[in-house]
């Protein structure tokens, strides 16, 4: 039985492909979803890939994953830098969390350097583009084997 693994995406990530391609690349969110599903199924995960522009929706999905999913891969988008509520929901899920950013947030504006999520994450990947999602899923497979 494949283990459910939640892959969450925050605001504006539905615009990938056309949104600031020099920063976020040319791949669409559908391309990344496909990459995550393919990577997940090779590691016996059933990837649940979601994106929303509504913070409460993201929090509901996190709550619903508790006791059900093996872990959470999350690109919180701009909520990375603003949302105590998402951090609290992730802690309440009691699941391991890996934070992913397509861009290297540390090379960008100062306000992107702080993350409310990093302090509760197992690992943080930034600047690897969509490869970051692939690496996060593969790392979960290793973690759960250990
Ligand atoms: C995506 C966003 O939408 C930004 O708000 C973050 C992140 C960075 C990314 O690199 O994937 O600051």
CSV table of C-alpha atoms and ligand atoms in Angstrom, one decimal:
chain,number,residue,atom,x,y,z
A,1,UNK,CA,0.0,0.0,0.0
A,2,UNK,CA,1.6,3.4,-1.0
A,3,UNK,CA,1.9,5.8,1.9
A,4,UNK,CA,0.2,9.2,1.4
A,5,UNK,CA,2.6,12.1,1.2
A,6,UNK,CA,1.3,15.6,1.2
A,7,UNK,CA,2.9,18.2,-1.2
A,8,UNK,CA,1.6,21.7,-0.6
A,9,UNK,CA,2.0,24.9,-2.5
A,10,UNK,CA,1.0,28.4,-1.4
A,11,UNK,CA,-0.1,31.5,-3.2
A,12,UNK,CA,0.8,32.5,-6.7
A,13,UNK,CA,2.4,29.1,-7.5
A,14,UNK,CA,-0.5,28.4,-9.8
A,15,UNK,CA,1.1,31.1,-12.0
A,16,UNK,CA,4.3,29.1,-12.6
A,17,UNK,CA,5.5,29.0,-16.1
A,18,UNK,CA,4.4,32.6,-16.9
A,19,UNK,CA,5.3,34.2,-13.5
A,20,UNK,CA,8.7,35.8,-13.4
A,21,UNK,CA,10.4,32.9,-15.3
A,22,UNK,CA,13.9,34.3,-14.6
A,23,UNK,CA,13.3,33.7,-10.9
A,24,UNK,CA,10.9,30.7,-10.9
A,25,UNK,CA,11.7,28.9,-14.2
A,26,UNK,CA,9.6,27.9,-17.1
A,27,UNK,CA,7.9,24.8,-15.7
A,28,UNK,CA,4.3,24.9,-14.8
A,29,UNK,CA,2.7,23.7,-11.5
A,30,UNK,CA,1.3,20.8,-13.5
A,31,UNK,CA,4.9,19.8,-14.6
A,32,UNK,CA,5.9,19.9,-10.9
A,33,UNK,CA,2.9,17.9,-9.8
A,34,UNK,CA,3.8,15.2,-12.4
A,35,UNK,CA,7.4,15.2,-11.2
A,36,UNK,CA,6.3,14.7,-7.6
A,37,UNK,CA,3.8,11.9,-8.5
A,38,UNK,CA,6.5,10.1,-10.6
A,39,UNK,CA,9.1,10.5,-7.9
A,40,UNK,CA,6.7,9.5,-5.2
A,41,UNK,CA,5.4,6.4,-6.8
A,42,UNK,CA,9.0,5.1,-7.4
A,43,UNK,CA,9.4,5.4,-3.6
A,44,UNK,CA,6.0,3.9,-2.7
A,45,UNK,CA,4.3,7.2,-1.9
A,46,UNK,CA,0.9,8.3,-3.0
A,47,UNK,CA,1.6,12.0,-3.5
A,48,UNK,CA,-1.3,14.4,-2.7
A,49,UNK,CA,-0.3,17.5,-4.6
A,50,UNK,CA,-2.3,20.7,-3.7
A,51,UNK,CA,-2.0,24.5,-4.3
A,52,UNK,CA,-4.1,27.3,-2.9
A,53,UNK,CA,-4.2,31.1,-2.8
A,54,UNK,CA,-6.3,30.9,0.5
A,55,UNK,CA,-4.4,30.5,3.7
A,56,UNK,CA,-7.2,28.8,5.6
A,57,UNK,CA,-7.5,26.1,2.9
A,58,UNK,CA,-3.8,25.3,3.3
A,59,UNK,CA,-4.3,25.1,7.1
A,60,UNK,CA,-7.3,22.7,6.7
A,61,UNK,CA,-5.2,20.4,4.4
A,62,UNK,CA,-2.4,20.4,7.0
A,63,UNK,CA,-4.9,19.5,9.8
A,64,UNK,CA,-6.4,16.7,7.7
A,65,UNK,CA,-3.0,15.1,7.1
A,66,UNK,CA,-2.4,14.5,10.8
A,67,UNK,CA,-2.2,10.7,11.6
A,68,UNK,CA,-2.9,10.0,7.9
A,69,UNK,CA,0.2,11.1,5.9
A,70,UNK,CA,3.8,10.1,6.1
A,71,UNK,CA,5.0,13.7,5.9
A,72,UNK,CA,4.6,17.1,4.4
A,73,UNK,CA,6.6,18.8,1.6
A,74,UNK,CA,5.6,22.5,1.6
A,75,UNK,CA,6.4,25.5,-0.5
A,76,UNK,CA,4.4,28.1,1.4
A,77,UNK,CA,5.2,30.8,-1.1
A,78,UNK,CA,5.0,34.3,0.4
A,79,UNK,CA,3.3,32.8,3.6
A,80,UNK,CA,6.8,31.5,4.4
A,81,UNK,CA,7.7,35.0,5.5
A,82,UNK,CA,4.4,36.0,7.2
A,83,UNK,CA,2.4,33.1,8.6
A,84,UNK,CA,2.7,32.0,12.3
A,85,UNK,CA,-0.7,30.2,11.6
A,86,UNK,CA,0.9,27.9,9.0
A,87,UNK,CA,3.8,27.1,11.3
A,88,UNK,CA,1.5,26.3,14.2
A,89,UNK,CA,-0.6,24.0,11.9
A,90,UNK,CA,2.5,22.2,10.8
A,91,UNK,CA,3.5,21.7,14.4
A,92,UNK,CA,0.0,20.5,15.3
A,93,UNK,CA,0.2,17.9,12.5
A,94,UNK,CA,3.0,16.1,14.3
A,95,UNK,CA,4.4,15.1,10.9
A,96,UNK,CA,7.9,15.6,9.5
A,97,UNK,CA,8.1,18.7,7.3
A,98,UNK,CA,10.4,19.6,4.5
A,99,UNK,CA,10.4,23.2,3.2
A,100,UNK,CA,11.0,23.8,-0.4
A,101,UNK,CA,11.5,27.0,-2.4
A,102,UNK,CA,12.2,27.1,-6.2
A,103,UNK,CA,14.4,30.2,-5.9
A,104,UNK,CA,17.3,30.9,-3.5
A,105,UNK,CA,15.4,33.1,-1.1
A,106,UNK,CA,18.7,34.1,0.6
A,107,UNK,CA,19.9,35.8,-2.7
A,108,UNK,CA,16.7,37.9,-2.9
A,109,UNK,CA,15.1,40.7,-0.9
A,110,UNK,CA,15.8,40.9,2.8
A,111,UNK,CA,12.1,40.1,3.7
A,112,UNK,CA,12.5,36.7,2.1
A,113,UNK,CA,15.4,35.7,4.3
A,114,UNK,CA,13.2,34.9,7.3
A,115,UNK,CA,11.0,31.8,7.3
A,116,UNK,CA,8.5,30.9,10.0
A,117,UNK,CA,8.7,27.3,8.8
A,118,UNK,CA,12.4,26.6,8.8
A,119,UNK,CA,12.7,26.4,12.5
A,120,UNK,CA,10.3,23.4,12.7
A,121,UNK,CA,11.4,21.7,9.4
A,122,UNK,CA,13.5,18.6,9.1
A,123,UNK,CA,15.2,20.2,6.1
A,124,UNK,CA,15.0,23.3,3.8
A,125,UNK,CA,15.7,23.3,0.1
A,126,UNK,CA,16.0,26.6,-1.8
A,127,UNK,CA,17.3,27.4,-5.2
A,128,UNK,CA,17.1,24.0,-6.7
A,129,UNK,CA,14.0,24.7,-8.8
A,130,UNK,CA,11.7,21.8,-9.2
A,131,UNK,CA,14.5,19.5,-8.3
A,132,UNK,CA,14.0,20.6,-4.7
A,133,UNK,CA,10.6,18.9,-4.6
A,134,UNK,CA,12.2,15.7,-6.0
A,135,UNK,CA,15.0,15.8,-3.5
A,136,UNK,CA,12.5,16.4,-0.6
A,137,UNK,CA,10.4,13.3,-1.6
A,138,UNK,CA,13.5,11.1,-2.0
A,139,UNK,CA,14.7,12.3,1.4
A,140,UNK,CA,11.4,11.4,3.0
A,141,UNK,CA,11.8,7.8,1.6
A,142,UNK,CA,15.3,7.6,3.3
A,143,UNK,CA,14.0,9.1,6.5
A,144,UNK,CA,11.2,6.6,6.8
A,145,UNK,CA,13.5,3.7,6.0
A,146,UNK,CA,16.0,4.7,8.7
B,1,LIG,C1,7.8,31.4,-3.8
B,1,LIG,C2,7.2,32.5,-3.6
B,1,LIG,O1,6.0,32.7,-4.1
B,1,LIG,C3,7.8,33.6,-2.8
B,1,LIG,O2,6.9,34.4,-2.2
B,1,LIG,C4,8.9,33.1,-1.9
B,1,LIG,C5,9.1,31.0,-3.2
B,1,LIG,C6,9.8,32.2,-2.6
B,1,LIG,C7,9.9,30.1,-4.1
B,1,LIG,O3,11.1,30.4,-4.3
B,1,LIG,O4,9.4,29.0,-4.5
B,1,LIG,O5,9.5,34.2,-1.3
